[in-house]
Amino acid sequence: MSSAERLIEATRELLWERGYAGTSPKAIQARSGVGVGSMYHHFDGKAGLALAAMRRSAHDLKETAEAHFSGSGTAGRRIASYLRRERDVLRGCPIGRLTMDADVIDNDALRAPLDEVFAWLRGRLADLVAEGQENGEFAPDLDPQAVGAMLAAVVQGGYVMARSADTTEPFDAATRGALCLLGLRVPQHA
């Protein structure tokens, strides 16, 4: 792995663990094993490196979600597959976590990858709801955009509630509830 890749991966992990404010250049260097000179050679300081790491995390989130969205089965099954996929719930979302960091939210460039990936996620979920309506799976009076936003919020809110309770049950209950609202039956321990 190149120095730049090691820096990006170390920063991704630290951002997920500590947030932007809690991730220092010294911690990045220690985690990556790359010296300060390499960090400033490849990136424009902490913000530039964090932006590269955030873009990578956003890309990975999209890639993982798209594997479920474009998989086989009905639109409802693909939505359920995404909501019920294996994830480290108690660790939270590597992107969602950064929305609680004022240094990220106050910086348009750092906030952009978050805005973009969440807009994409809401849009893809809305597309699946519309597809399900066309196929007669979902009620025709559903607002696909609103339901897509609700499903994305269920996941993000589920992470927050699970972390607070130190158990995955609130996340699992929230995703089951969302699927029930769509008329999809999913076993409790699926």
CSV table of C-alpha atoms in Angstrom, one decimal:
chain,number,residue,atom,x,y,z
A,1,MET,CA,0.0,0.0,0.0
A,2,SER,CA,1.4,3.4,-0.9
A,3,SER,CA,2.0,6.2,1.6
A,4,ALA,CA,-1.0,8.1,0.3
A,5,GLU,CA,-3.2,5.0,0.7
A,6,ARG,CA,-2.0,4.3,4.2
A,7,LEU,CA,-2.7,7.9,5.1
A,8,ILE,CA,-6.2,7.8,3.7
A,9,GLU,CA,-7.1,4.5,5.4
A,10,ALA,CA,-5.7,5.6,8.7
A,11,THR,CA,-7.7,8.8,8.5
A,12,ARG,CA,-10.9,7.0,7.6
A,13,GLU,CA,-10.5,4.8,10.7
A,14,LEU,CA,-9.7,7.8,13.0
A,15,LEU,CA,-12.6,9.9,11.6
A,16,TRP,CA,-14.9,7.0,12.3
A,17,GLU,CA,-13.6,6.5,15.8
A,18,ARG,CA,-12.9,10.1,16.9
A,19,GLY,CA,-14.5,12.5,14.4
A,20,TYR,CA,-12.7,15.3,12.6
A,21,ALA,CA,-12.0,17.4,15.7
A,22,GLY,CA,-10.5,14.4,17.5
A,23,THR,CA,-8.3,13.3,14.6
A,24,SER,CA,-4.9,15.0,14.8
A,25,PRO,CA,-2.2,14.9,12.2
A,26,LYS,CA,0.0,13.2,14.8
A,27,ALA,CA,-2.6,10.5,15.3
A,28,ILE,CA,-2.8,10.0,11.6
A,29,GLN,CA,0.9,9.7,11.3
A,30,ALA,CA,1.1,7.2,14.2
A,31,ARG,CA,-1.7,5.0,12.8
A,32,SER,CA,-0.5,5.1,9.2
A,33,GLY,CA,3.2,4.8,10.0
A,34,VAL,CA,3.9,7.6,7.5
A,35,GLY,CA,5.9,10.6,8.3
A,36,VAL,CA,4.8,14.2,8.4
A,37,GLY,CA,6.6,15.0,5.2
A,38,SER,CA,4.7,12.4,3.2
A,39,MET,CA,1.4,13.7,4.6
A,40,TYR,CA,2.0,17.2,3.4
A,41,HIS,CA,3.5,15.9,0.1
A,42,HIS,CA,0.3,14.0,-0.8
A,43,PHE,CA,-2.3,16.2,0.8
A,44,ASP,CA,-3.0,19.8,1.6
A,45,GLY,CA,-2.9,19.3,5.4
A,46,LYS,CA,-5.4,17.7,7.6
A,47,ALA,CA,-8.5,19.1,5.8
A,48,GLY,CA,-7.3,17.8,2.4
A,49,LEU,CA,-6.5,14.3,3.8
A,50,ALA,CA,-9.8,14.2,5.7
A,51,LEU,CA,-11.7,15.1,2.5
A,52,ALA,CA,-10.0,12.3,0.6
A,53,ALA,CA,-10.8,9.9,3.4
A,54,MET,CA,-14.4,11.1,3.5
A,55,ARG,CA,-14.8,10.7,-0.2
A,56,ARG,CA,-13.5,7.1,0.1
A,57,SER,CA,-15.9,6.3,2.9
A,58,ALA,CA,-18.8,7.8,0.9
A,59,HIS,CA,-17.8,5.8,-2.2
A,60,ASP,CA,-17.7,2.6,-0.1
A,61,LEU,CA,-21.1,3.3,1.4
A,62,LYS,CA,-22.5,3.8,-2.1
A,63,GLU,CA,-20.9,0.7,-3.4
A,64,THR,CA,-22.2,-1.4,-0.5
A,65,ALA,CA,-25.7,0.0,-0.7
A,66,GLU,CA,-25.8,-0.3,-4.5
A,67,ALA,CA,-25.0,-4.0,-4.3
A,68,HIS,CA,-28.3,-4.5,-2.4
A,69,PHE,CA,-30.3,-2.0,-4.5
A,70,SER,CA,-29.3,-3.6,-7.8
A,71,GLY,CA,-29.5,-7.2,-6.6
A,72,SER,CA,-32.1,-9.7,-7.5
A,73,GLY,CA,-35.7,-9.8,-6.3
A,74,THR,CA,-38.5,-7.4,-6.0
A,75,ALA,CA,-38.0,-3.7,-5.1
A,76,GLY,CA,-39.3,-4.5,-1.6
A,77,ARG,CA,-36.8,-7.4,-1.1
A,78,ARG,CA,-33.9,-5.2,-2.2
A,79,ILE,CA,-35.0,-2.4,0.2
A,80,ALA,CA,-35.2,-5.1,2.9
A,81,SER,CA,-31.8,-6.5,2.0
A,82,TYR,CA,-30.3,-3.0,2.4
A,83,LEU,CA,-32.0,-2.3,5.7
A,84,ARG,CA,-31.2,-5.7,7.2
A,85,ARG,CA,-27.7,-6.1,5.8
A,86,GLU,CA,-24.8,-7.1,8.1
A,87,ARG,CA,-23.3,-4.0,9.6
A,88,ASP,CA,-21.4,-2.9,12.7
A,89,VAL,CA,-24.4,-1.1,14.2
A,90,LEU,CA,-22.8,-0.2,17.5
A,91,ARG,CA,-19.9,1.5,15.7
A,92,GLY,CA,-22.3,3.7,13.8
A,93,CYS,CA,-22.0,5.0,10.3
A,94,PRO,CA,-18.7,6.4,9.2
A,95,ILE,CA,-20.4,9.1,7.3
A,96,GLY,CA,-23.3,9.8,9.6
A,97,ARG,CA,-20.9,10.2,12.6
A,98,LEU,CA,-19.3,13.2,10.8
A,99,THR,CA,-22.5,15.1,10.7
A,100,MET,CA,-22.2,15.7,14.4
A,101,ASP,CA,-18.8,17.4,14.0
A,102,ALA,CA,-19.2,21.2,13.8
A,103,ASP,CA,-15.8,21.5,12.0
A,104,VAL,CA,-17.2,19.4,9.2
A,105,ILE,CA,-20.6,20.9,9.0
A,106,ASP,CA,-19.2,24.5,9.0
A,107,ASN,CA,-16.9,23.7,6.1
A,108,ASP,CA,-18.6,23.5,2.7
A,109,ALA,CA,-15.9,21.3,1.2
A,110,LEU,CA,-15.8,18.8,4.0
A,111,ARG,CA,-19.6,18.7,4.2
A,112,ALA,CA,-20.0,18.1,0.5
A,113,PRO,CA,-19.3,14.3,0.4
A,114,LEU,CA,-21.8,13.8,3.2
A,115,ASP,CA,-24.5,15.8,1.4
A,116,GLU,CA,-23.8,14.0,-1.8
A,117,VAL,CA,-23.9,10.5,-0.4
A,118,PHE,CA,-27.1,11.1,1.6
A,119,ALA,CA,-28.8,12.7,-1.4
A,120,TRP,CA,-27.8,9.7,-3.5
A,121,LEU,CA,-29.0,7.3,-0.8
A,122,ARG,CA,-32.4,9.0,-0.5
A,123,GLY,CA,-32.7,9.1,-4.3
A,124,ARG,CA,-31.9,5.4,-4.8
A,125,LEU,CA,-34.4,4.4,-2.1
A,126,ALA,CA,-37.0,6.7,-3.7
A,127,ASP,CA,-36.3,5.0,-7.0
A,128,LEU,CA,-36.9,1.6,-5.5
A,129,VAL,CA,-40.2,2.7,-3.8
A,130,ALA,CA,-41.4,4.1,-7.2
A,131,GLU,CA,-40.4,0.8,-8.9
A,132,GLY,CA,-42.3,-1.1,-6.2
A,133,GLN,CA,-45.4,1.1,-6.8
A,134,GLU,CA,-45.1,0.4,-10.6
A,135,ASN,CA,-45.0,-3.4,-9.8
A,136,GLY,CA,-48.0,-3.2,-7.4
A,137,GLU,CA,-45.8,-4.0,-4.3
A,138,PHE,CA,-46.5,-0.6,-2.6
A,139,ALA,CA,-49.5,1.6,-2.3
A,140,PRO,CA,-49.9,4.0,-5.2
A,141,ASP,CA,-50.4,7.0,-2.9
A,142,LEU,CA,-46.9,6.7,-1.3
A,143,ASP,CA,-44.6,9.7,-1.9
A,144,PRO,CA,-41.4,7.9,-3.1
A,145,GLN,CA,-39.2,10.9,-2.2
A,146,ALA,CA,-40.6,11.1,1.3
A,147,VAL,CA,-40.4,7.4,1.9
A,148,GLY,CA,-36.8,7.3,0.5
A,149,ALA,CA,-35.9,10.0,3.0
A,150,MET,CA,-37.7,8.2,5.8
A,151,LEU,CA,-35.8,4.9,5.1
A,152,ALA,CA,-32.4,6.7,5.1
A,153,ALA,CA,-33.4,8.4,8.3
A,154,VAL,CA,-34.4,5.1,9.9
A,155,VAL,CA,-30.9,3.7,9.3
A,156,GLN,CA,-29.1,6.8,10.6
A,157,GLY,CA,-31.4,7.2,13.6
A,158,GLY,CA,-31.2,3.5,14.3
A,159,TYR,CA,-27.4,3.9,14.6
A,160,VAL,CA,-27.8,6.7,17.1
A,161,MET,CA,-30.4,4.9,19.2
A,162,ALA,CA,-28.4,1.6,19.2
A,163,ARG,CA,-25.2,3.4,20.2
A,164,SER,CA,-27.0,5.2,23.0
A,165,ALA,CA,-28.5,1.9,24.3
A,166,ASP,CA,-25.4,-0.1,23.7
A,167,THR,CA,-27.4,-2.8,21.9
A,168,THR,CA,-28.5,-3.3,18.3
A,169,GLU,CA,-32.1,-3.8,19.3
A,170,PRO,CA,-33.2,-0.2,18.6
A,171,PHE,CA,-31.7,-0.4,15.1
A,172,ASP,CA,-33.3,-3.8,14.5
A,173,ALA,CA,-36.7,-2.6,15.7
A,174,ALA,CA,-36.5,0.6,13.6
A,175,THR,CA,-35.7,-1.3,10.4
A,176,ARG,CA,-38.4,-3.9,11.1
A,177,GLY,CA,-40.9,-1.0,11.7
A,178,ALA,CA,-40.0,0.6,8.4
A,179,LEU,CA,-40.5,-2.6,6.5
A,180,CYS,CA,-43.8,-3.1,8.3
A,181,LEU,CA,-44.9,0.3,7.2
A,182,LEU,CA,-44.1,-0.7,3.6
A,183,GLY,CA,-46.2,-3.9,4.1
A,184,LEU,CA,-43.1,-6.1,3.9
A,185,ARG,CA,-43.0,-9.0,6.4
A,186,VAL,CA,-39.5,-9.7,7.8
A,187,PRO,CA,-38.8,-12.2,10.6
A,188,GLN,CA,-37.8,-10.5,13.8
A,189,HIS,CA,-34.3,-12.2,13.8
A,190,ALA,CA,-33.7,-12.1,10.0
